[in-house]
Short mmCIF file of C-alpha atoms and ligand atoms in Angstrom, two decimals:
data_model
loop_
_atom_site.label_atom_id
_atom_site.label_comp_id
_atom_site.label_asym_id
_atom_site.label_seq_id
_atom_site.Cartn_x
_atom_site.Cartn_y
_atom_site.Cartn_z
CA MET X 43 -0.04 -0.04 0.00
CA ILE X 44 1.28 3.49 -0.93
CA GLY X 45 0.69 5.92 1.86
CA ILE X 46 -0.36 9.29 0.49
CA ALA X 47 -0.63 12.78 1.98
CA VAL X 48 -2.68 15.30 -0.07
CA LEU X 49 -1.36 18.87 0.42
CA GLY X 50 -3.94 21.53 -0.22
CA ALA X 51 -7.72 20.86 0.42
CA GLY X 52 -9.09 23.33 -2.27
CA ARG X 53 -10.69 22.52 -5.64
CA ILE X 54 -8.05 20.13 -7.00
CA GLY X 55 -7.09 18.72 -3.56
CA LYS X 56 -10.58 17.46 -3.07
CA ILE X 57 -10.39 15.48 -6.39
CA HIS X 58 -6.94 14.08 -5.55
CA ALA X 59 -8.10 13.09 -1.99
CA VAL X 60 -11.05 11.02 -3.22
CA ASN X 61 -8.92 9.37 -5.97
CA ALA X 62 -6.20 8.49 -3.41
CA ALA X 63 -8.60 7.21 -0.87
CA THR X 64 -10.47 4.96 -3.36
CA ASN X 65 -7.35 3.50 -5.05
CA PRO X 66 -7.11 -0.11 -3.93
CA ASP X 67 -3.23 0.14 -3.77
CA ALA X 68 -3.07 3.37 -1.82
CA ARG X 69 -4.08 4.65 1.60
CA LEU X 70 -4.89 8.29 2.10
CA ILE X 71 -3.01 8.95 5.34
CA ALA X 72 -3.42 12.80 5.75
CA VAL X 73 -4.88 15.92 4.21
CA ALA X 74 -2.78 18.94 5.01
CA ASP X 75 -3.79 22.57 4.67
CA PRO X 76 -3.00 25.53 6.90
CA PHE X 77 -6.72 26.18 7.22
CA ALA X 78 -8.13 23.62 9.54
CA GLU X 79 -11.63 24.31 8.20
CA ALA X 80 -10.48 23.27 4.76
CA CYS X 81 -8.48 20.10 5.66
CA GLY X 82 -10.67 18.90 8.54
CA PRO X 83 -13.86 18.05 6.68
CA LEU X 84 -12.01 16.53 3.72
CA ALA X 85 -9.77 14.32 5.91
CA ALA X 86 -12.80 13.21 7.98
CA GLN X 87 -14.72 12.32 4.80
CA HIS X 88 -11.95 9.86 3.77
CA GLY X 89 -10.87 8.56 7.14
CA ALA X 90 -7.55 10.33 7.03
CA GLU X 91 -5.81 12.66 9.46
CA ALA X 92 -6.24 16.41 9.16
CA MET X 93 -3.00 18.37 9.51
CA THR X 94 -2.33 22.03 9.47
CA ASP X 95 1.39 21.68 8.92
CA PRO X 96 2.13 20.45 5.34
CA MET X 97 5.86 19.98 6.13
CA ALA X 98 4.97 17.68 9.04
CA ALA X 99 2.66 15.68 6.77
CA ILE X 100 5.44 15.21 4.17
CA ALA X 101 7.85 13.97 6.90
CA ARG X 102 5.51 11.24 8.33
CA ASP X 103 7.08 7.77 8.19
CA ASP X 104 3.74 6.30 6.93
CA VAL X 105 3.69 8.74 4.00
CA ASP X 106 5.41 7.36 0.82
CA ALA X 107 4.07 9.87 -1.54
CA VAL X 108 2.63 13.38 -1.50
CA VAL X 109 0.13 15.06 -3.86
CA ILE X 110 0.70 18.87 -4.19
CA GLY X 111 -2.61 20.67 -4.83
CA THR X 112 -1.60 23.92 -3.15
CA PRO X 113 -1.32 27.49 -4.79
CA THR X 114 1.37 27.51 -7.40
CA ASP X 115 3.76 29.76 -5.49
CA THR X 116 4.04 27.09 -2.76
CA HIS X 117 4.81 24.07 -5.13
CA ILE X 118 8.62 24.27 -5.23
CA GLY X 119 9.12 24.53 -1.45
CA LEU X 120 6.92 21.48 -0.83
CA LEU X 121 8.21 19.52 -3.82
CA THR X 122 11.86 20.06 -2.88
CA ARG X 123 11.27 18.95 0.74
CA ALA X 124 9.45 15.89 -0.38
CA VAL X 125 12.17 14.86 -2.70
CA GLU X 126 14.89 15.50 -0.05
CA LEU X 127 13.00 13.15 2.22
CA GLY X 128 12.79 10.47 -0.52
CA LYS X 129 8.99 10.82 -1.00
CA ALA X 130 7.43 10.48 -4.47
CA VAL X 131 5.38 13.53 -5.71
CA LEU X 132 2.47 14.17 -7.91
CA CYS X 133 2.66 17.93 -8.37
CA GLU X 134 0.00 20.17 -9.89
CA LYS X 135 0.85 22.30 -12.86
CA PRO X 136 2.69 24.66 -13.22
CA ILE X 137 5.76 23.86 -11.06
CA ASP X 138 6.12 27.63 -10.72
CA LEU X 139 5.26 30.69 -12.79
CA ASP X 140 8.97 31.51 -13.11
CA ILE X 141 10.82 29.40 -15.72
CA GLY X 142 14.23 29.80 -14.09
CA LYS X 143 12.96 28.62 -10.77
CA SER X 144 11.09 25.75 -12.37
CA ALA X 145 14.12 24.56 -14.27
CA GLU X 146 16.22 24.83 -11.10
CA ALA X 147 13.68 22.71 -9.19
CA ALA X 148 13.57 20.06 -11.99
CA ALA X 149 17.38 20.00 -12.02
CA LYS X 150 17.42 19.39 -8.23
CA VAL X 151 14.80 16.62 -8.62
CA GLU X 152 17.04 15.04 -11.28
CA ALA X 153 20.16 15.34 -9.23
CA LEU X 154 18.38 13.69 -6.15
CA LYS X 155 16.94 11.10 -8.47
CA GLY X 156 13.49 12.20 -7.18
CA ARG X 157 10.30 10.63 -8.40
CA VAL X 158 8.16 13.43 -9.51
CA MET X 159 5.06 13.26 -11.76
CA LEU X 160 3.64 16.56 -13.20
CA ALA X 161 -0.20 16.52 -13.10
CA PHE X 162 -0.97 17.03 -16.74
CA ASN X 163 -4.35 15.34 -16.23
CA ARG X 164 -5.49 15.56 -19.93
CA ARG X 165 -2.94 12.82 -20.99
CA PHE X 166 -5.08 10.44 -18.82
CA ASP X 167 -8.46 11.31 -20.25
CA PRO X 168 -9.79 8.01 -21.72
CA THR X 169 -10.65 9.65 -25.04
CA PHE X 170 -7.28 11.45 -25.48
CA ALA X 171 -5.39 8.39 -24.23
CA GLU X 172 -7.20 6.39 -26.88
CA VAL X 173 -6.17 8.90 -29.60
CA ARG X 174 -2.52 8.49 -28.48
CA ARG X 175 -2.87 4.67 -28.47
CA ALA X 176 -4.28 4.88 -32.02
CA ILE X 177 -1.31 6.97 -33.04
CA ASP X 178 1.09 4.55 -31.48
CA ALA X 179 -0.69 1.67 -33.25
CA GLY X 180 0.04 3.32 -36.50
CA LYS X 181 -3.67 3.84 -37.39
CA ILE X 182 -3.05 7.17 -39.07
CA GLY X 183 0.61 6.74 -40.03
CA ALA X 184 2.97 9.52 -39.26
CA VAL X 185 1.54 12.49 -37.48
CA ARG X 186 1.50 15.78 -39.59
CA GLN X 187 -0.79 18.17 -37.70
CA VAL X 188 -2.43 18.44 -34.30
CA VAL X 189 -5.35 20.98 -33.78
CA ILE X 190 -6.41 21.64 -30.24
CA SER X 191 -9.48 23.70 -29.31
CA SER X 192 -9.58 24.43 -25.60
CA ARG X 193 -12.08 27.07 -24.46
CA ASP X 194 -13.44 27.76 -21.05
CA PRO X 195 -17.12 28.38 -20.47
CA GLY X 196 -16.59 31.88 -18.90
CA MET X 197 -14.10 34.37 -17.65
CA PRO X 198 -12.61 33.43 -14.26
CA PRO X 199 -13.12 35.91 -11.36
CA GLU X 200 -10.69 38.89 -11.15
CA GLY X 201 -8.80 37.33 -8.14
CA TYR X 202 -7.98 34.29 -10.21
CA VAL X 203 -6.82 36.36 -13.25
CA LYS X 204 -4.62 38.41 -10.93
CA SER X 205 -2.71 35.43 -9.56
CA SER X 206 -2.97 32.97 -12.44
CA GLY X 207 0.29 33.97 -14.23
CA GLY X 208 -1.61 34.77 -17.39
CA LEU X 209 -3.48 32.85 -20.04
CA PHE X 210 -0.44 31.06 -21.46
CA ARG X 211 1.22 29.86 -18.16
CA ASP X 212 -2.18 28.97 -16.66
CA MET X 213 -4.53 27.65 -19.42
CA THR X 214 -2.46 27.10 -22.63
CA ILE X 215 0.13 25.10 -20.61
CA HIS X 216 -2.28 22.09 -20.67
CA ASP X 217 -2.60 22.36 -24.46
CA LEU X 218 1.16 22.87 -24.95
CA ASP X 219 1.70 19.61 -23.06
CA MET X 220 -0.91 17.84 -25.13
CA ALA X 221 0.63 19.07 -28.38
CA ARG X 222 4.12 17.79 -27.35
CA TRP X 223 2.63 14.49 -26.34
CA LEU X 224 0.63 14.03 -29.57
CA LEU X 225 3.25 15.37 -31.87
CA GLY X 226 5.80 12.90 -30.37
CA GLU X 227 8.51 15.47 -31.19
CA GLU X 228 9.65 18.66 -29.43
CA PRO X 229 8.43 21.94 -31.09
CA VAL X 230 11.35 24.15 -32.18
CA SER X 231 9.31 27.22 -33.03
CA VAL X 232 6.45 29.09 -31.54
CA THR X 233 4.30 31.68 -33.16
CA ALA X 234 1.39 33.18 -31.23
CA MET X 235 -1.27 35.89 -31.37
CA ALA X 236 -3.31 37.02 -28.35
CA SER X 237 -6.13 39.49 -27.91
CA ARG X 238 -8.55 40.93 -25.32
CA VAL X 239 -12.12 40.45 -26.54
CA VAL X 240 -14.04 38.85 -23.69
CA ASP X 241 -13.35 41.28 -20.92
CA PRO X 242 -10.79 43.74 -22.21
CA ALA X 243 -10.72 45.92 -19.20
CA LEU X 244 -10.16 43.02 -16.77
CA VAL X 245 -7.34 41.34 -18.64
CA GLU X 246 -5.56 44.53 -19.61
CA ARG X 247 -5.47 45.44 -15.86
CA TYR X 248 -3.12 42.38 -15.39
CA ASP X 249 -1.30 42.68 -18.75
CA ASP X 250 -3.13 39.47 -19.70
CA TYR X 251 -5.20 38.26 -22.68
CA ASP X 252 -8.35 36.21 -22.92
CA THR X 253 -8.08 34.85 -26.45
CA ALA X 254 -5.12 33.26 -28.17
CA MET X 255 -3.89 31.10 -31.00
CA VAL X 256 -0.53 29.39 -30.88
CA ILE X 257 1.29 27.52 -33.74
CA LEU X 258 4.08 25.18 -32.94
CA GLN X 259 6.42 23.46 -35.42
CA THR X 260 8.91 20.57 -34.83
CA ALA X 261 12.23 20.20 -36.58
CA SER X 262 10.83 17.66 -39.02
CA GLY X 263 7.90 20.00 -39.88
CA LYS X 264 5.07 18.58 -37.79
CA GLN X 265 2.69 21.34 -36.69
CA ALA X 266 0.33 21.99 -33.87
CA HIS X 267 -2.30 24.77 -33.71
CA ILE X 268 -3.88 25.66 -30.38
CA ASN X 269 -7.06 27.77 -29.98
CA ASN X 270 -7.89 29.21 -26.59
CA CYS X 271 -10.65 31.48 -25.37
CA ARG X 272 -11.69 32.26 -21.80
CA GLU X 273 -15.31 32.26 -23.00
CA ALA X 274 -17.41 29.91 -25.06
CA VAL X 275 -21.09 30.54 -24.52
CA TYR X 276 -21.91 26.89 -25.27
CA GLY X 277 -19.67 25.55 -22.46
CA TYR X 278 -16.30 23.92 -21.94
CA ASP X 279 -15.00 23.09 -25.43
CA GLN X 280 -12.27 20.44 -25.43
CA ARG X 281 -11.50 18.97 -28.84
CA ILE X 282 -8.48 17.69 -30.61
CA GLU X 283 -7.79 16.56 -34.17
CA VAL X 284 -4.80 14.71 -35.31
CA LEU X 285 -4.00 14.55 -39.02
CA GLY X 286 -1.68 11.77 -40.09
CA GLU X 287 -0.27 10.30 -43.34
CA THR X 288 -3.11 7.85 -43.74
CA GLY X 289 -6.00 9.28 -41.73
CA MET X 290 -7.26 11.56 -39.07
CA LEU X 291 -8.31 11.14 -35.43
CA SER X 292 -10.90 13.28 -33.87
CA HIS X 293 -13.66 13.05 -31.24
CA ASP X 294 -16.71 14.84 -30.02
CA ASN X 295 -17.09 16.96 -26.81
CA LEU X 296 -18.67 15.02 -23.94
CA ARG X 297 -22.17 15.45 -22.68
CA PRO X 298 -24.08 13.84 -19.72
CA THR X 299 -25.75 11.50 -22.17
CA THR X 300 -25.89 10.92 -25.91
CA MET X 301 -29.61 11.88 -26.18
CA ARG X 302 -30.66 13.84 -29.24
CA LEU X 303 -33.74 15.89 -29.46
CA THR X 304 -35.46 16.39 -32.82
CA THR X 305 -38.59 18.38 -33.24
CA ALA X 306 -40.41 20.42 -35.94
CA TYR X 307 -38.22 23.37 -35.30
CA MET X 308 -34.78 21.74 -34.53
CA THR X 309 -32.86 18.53 -35.28
CA ASP X 310 -30.33 16.59 -33.36
CA ALA X 311 -30.23 19.03 -30.37
CA GLN X 312 -28.10 17.69 -27.62
CA GLN X 313 -27.57 18.38 -23.98
CA PRO X 314 -25.06 21.02 -22.86
CA LEU X 315 -21.35 19.98 -22.73
CA LEU X 316 -19.89 18.74 -19.38
CA ASN X 317 -19.03 21.94 -17.73
CA PHE X 318 -16.04 22.64 -16.61
CA PHE X 319 -12.80 20.79 -15.78
CA LEU X 320 -14.00 18.95 -12.65
CA GLU X 321 -16.86 17.37 -14.56
CA ARG X 322 -15.15 16.98 -17.97
CA TYR X 323 -11.98 15.43 -16.56
CA THR X 324 -13.26 13.40 -13.71
CA ALA X 325 -12.10 10.14 -15.28
CA ALA X 326 -8.84 11.77 -16.22
CA TYR X 327 -8.01 12.83 -12.66
CA ARG X 328 -8.84 9.30 -11.47
CA ALA X 329 -6.72 7.68 -14.07
CA GLU X 330 -3.81 10.11 -13.40
CA MET X 331 -3.89 9.08 -9.74
CA ASP X 332 -4.16 5.39 -10.65
CA ALA X 333 -1.18 5.74 -13.02
CA PHE X 334 0.84 7.45 -10.24
CA VAL X 335 0.06 4.70 -7.69
CA ALA X 336 0.59 1.91 -10.26
CA ALA X 337 4.11 3.32 -11.14
CA LEU X 338 5.12 3.56 -7.54
CA ALA X 339 3.67 0.08 -6.60
CA GLY X 340 5.33 -1.53 -9.62
CA GLY X 341 8.58 0.37 -9.53
CA THR X 342 8.04 1.56 -13.10
CA PRO X 343 8.86 5.05 -14.50
CA LEU X 344 6.36 7.81 -13.76
CA PRO X 345 4.39 8.68 -16.94
CA THR X 346 5.30 12.37 -16.71
CA THR X 347 8.16 14.20 -15.13
CA ALA X 348 9.26 17.49 -13.77
CA ALA X 349 11.02 18.11 -17.05
CA ASP X 350 7.75 17.93 -18.94
CA GLY X 351 6.49 20.66 -16.64
CA VAL X 352 9.51 22.87 -17.51
CA GLN X 353 9.16 22.16 -21.19
CA ALA X 354 5.50 23.18 -21.29
CA LEU X 355 6.24 26.33 -19.37
CA ARG X 356 9.16 27.08 -21.73
CA LEU X 357 6.70 26.92 -24.68
CA ALA X 358 4.27 29.16 -22.77
CA GLU X 359 6.96 31.72 -22.26
CA ALA X 360 7.85 31.56 -25.93
CA ALA X 361 4.19 32.04 -26.92
CA LEU X 362 4.09 35.17 -24.66
CA GLU X 363 7.34 36.45 -26.22
CA SER X 364 5.95 35.84 -29.73
CA VAL X 365 2.76 37.85 -28.89
CA ARG X 366 4.88 40.77 -27.52
CA SER X 367 7.50 40.73 -30.35
CA GLY X 368 5.11 39.86 -33.19
CA LYS X 369 7.78 37.37 -34.32
CA THR X 370 8.18 33.62 -34.38
CA VAL X 371 10.28 32.48 -31.35
CA SER X 372 12.76 29.58 -31.55
CA VAL X 373 12.94 27.22 -28.53
N1 NAD C 38 -4.63 20.02 -13.38
C1 NAD C 38 -5.69 20.73 -13.33
O1 NAD C 38 -6.74 20.52 -14.01
C2 NAD C 38 -5.81 21.81 -12.29
C3 NAD C 38 -7.10 22.47 -12.00
C4 NAD C 38 -7.25 23.37 -11.01
C5 NAD C 38 -6.02 23.77 -10.33
N2 NAD C 38 -4.82 23.27 -10.70
C6 NAD C 38 -3.60 23.62 -9.93
O2 NAD C 38 -3.78 23.19 -8.62
C7 NAD C 38 -3.26 24.18 -7.72
C8 NAD C 38 -4.29 24.61 -6.70
O3 NAD C 38 -5.44 25.14 -7.35
P1 NAD C 38 -6.89 25.14 -6.72
O4 NAD C 38 -7.76 25.68 -7.72
O5 NAD C 38 -7.25 23.80 -6.07
O6 NAD C 38 -6.65 26.16 -5.44
P2 NAD C 38 -7.55 26.47 -4.20
O7 NAD C 38 -7.33 27.84 -3.86
O8 NAD C 38 -9.02 25.97 -4.46
O9 NAD C 38 -6.97 25.45 -3.10
C9 NAD C 38 -5.61 25.64 -2.59
C10 NAD C 38 -5.61 25.24 -1.13
O10 NAD C 38 -4.27 25.02 -0.75
C11 NAD C 38 -4.18 25.55 0.66
N3 NAD C 38 -2.86 25.93 0.86
C12 NAD C 38 -2.26 27.20 0.75
N4 NAD C 38 -0.94 27.08 1.08
C13 NAD C 38 -0.72 25.77 1.45
C14 NAD C 38 0.46 25.13 1.90
N5 NAD C 38 1.61 25.67 2.02
N6 NAD C 38 0.30 23.75 2.24
C15 NAD C 38 -0.89 23.15 2.12
N7 NAD C 38 -2.04 23.81 1.65
C16 NAD C 38 -1.92 25.01 1.34
C17 NAD C 38 -5.26 26.61 0.64
O11 NAD C 38 -5.65 26.99 1.97
C18 NAD C 38 -6.26 26.04 -0.25
O12 NAD C 38 -7.28 25.37 0.64
C19 NAD C 38 -2.74 25.32 -8.57
O13 NAD C 38 -1.33 25.19 -8.73
C20 NAD C 38 -3.50 25.16 -9.91
O14 NAD C 38 -2.76 25.70 -10.97
C21 NAD C 38 -4.73 22.27 -11.65
#
């Protein structure tokens, strides 16, 4: 049994806690959050111990692995301590908003031979994972282009925009990781455009954007095109399309059911899309935790690494640089 402590009892911590507690090869030992009112109920719900000192939770002898679901600016301190104590880590994205600090932390993990998995949950989504398996099975031949549409249902609140690190480091980072993963090759150039059309006053206040397109190209000429917008009135839009030499892979957005309504006035109307990431990616978060625990229990490599976190952030930085300079940026 892998003993797990979940650090942070907020939105994502709650998801990780239930998935750790229900994994047959893991035991949720503790939920740590400086706010007792946050960790208390969550720990009680899963029969774990509530702790207000996350460092003490990491140091427990019965904790083999920690899940970091705390605010981004606390990740490196917790991650480093866990690795120093020989604990495995599942760390939420991004490692940090600063690329230098993130690279330094990843180098330290490497030097200490730490076991760190970056929580790029979309790789574990059953549909996206099936797309990747189909690519690996040669169903579309060599990949040529990846198109990712990733749109939020609505603008986040001002407090979130203020501390998010901006559209590219916060939102696009998931899609940049997906693009790397589906292309199977590292992008070497990044061209991006970004604008303020959803809530111009709000995003301008934080020198941010709400709408962006990013184009990536690898050394062999494979391309990826990412579409992001902070608002899509029809809901959380998550689609990918992969063009290969002998075919294409694509899929539909997910809905609660596959029911279609056809009347005299409308045909094939469907229910709204699963709205927002906690609903759309429920299965992905579960599979992500299962993959983490399985790798630890089986002594196999973790499916993602701290280096993946650094590389996605490097591409996000390049996209921002491209927007500001109006030029293609080499990475
Ligand atoms: N992979 C994803 O899909 C996804 C989705 C949402 C958030 N995230 C990431 O997860 C992280 C947390 O986001 P959230 O939306 O859950 O935030 P949140 O504000 O809902 O929760 C964070 C919790 O951490 C607690 N906390 C603060 N400092 C702490 C510390 N030092 N030790 C332990 N707990 C501490 C806070 O009290 C709070 O309860 C962020 O890095 C975010 O980018 C990832």
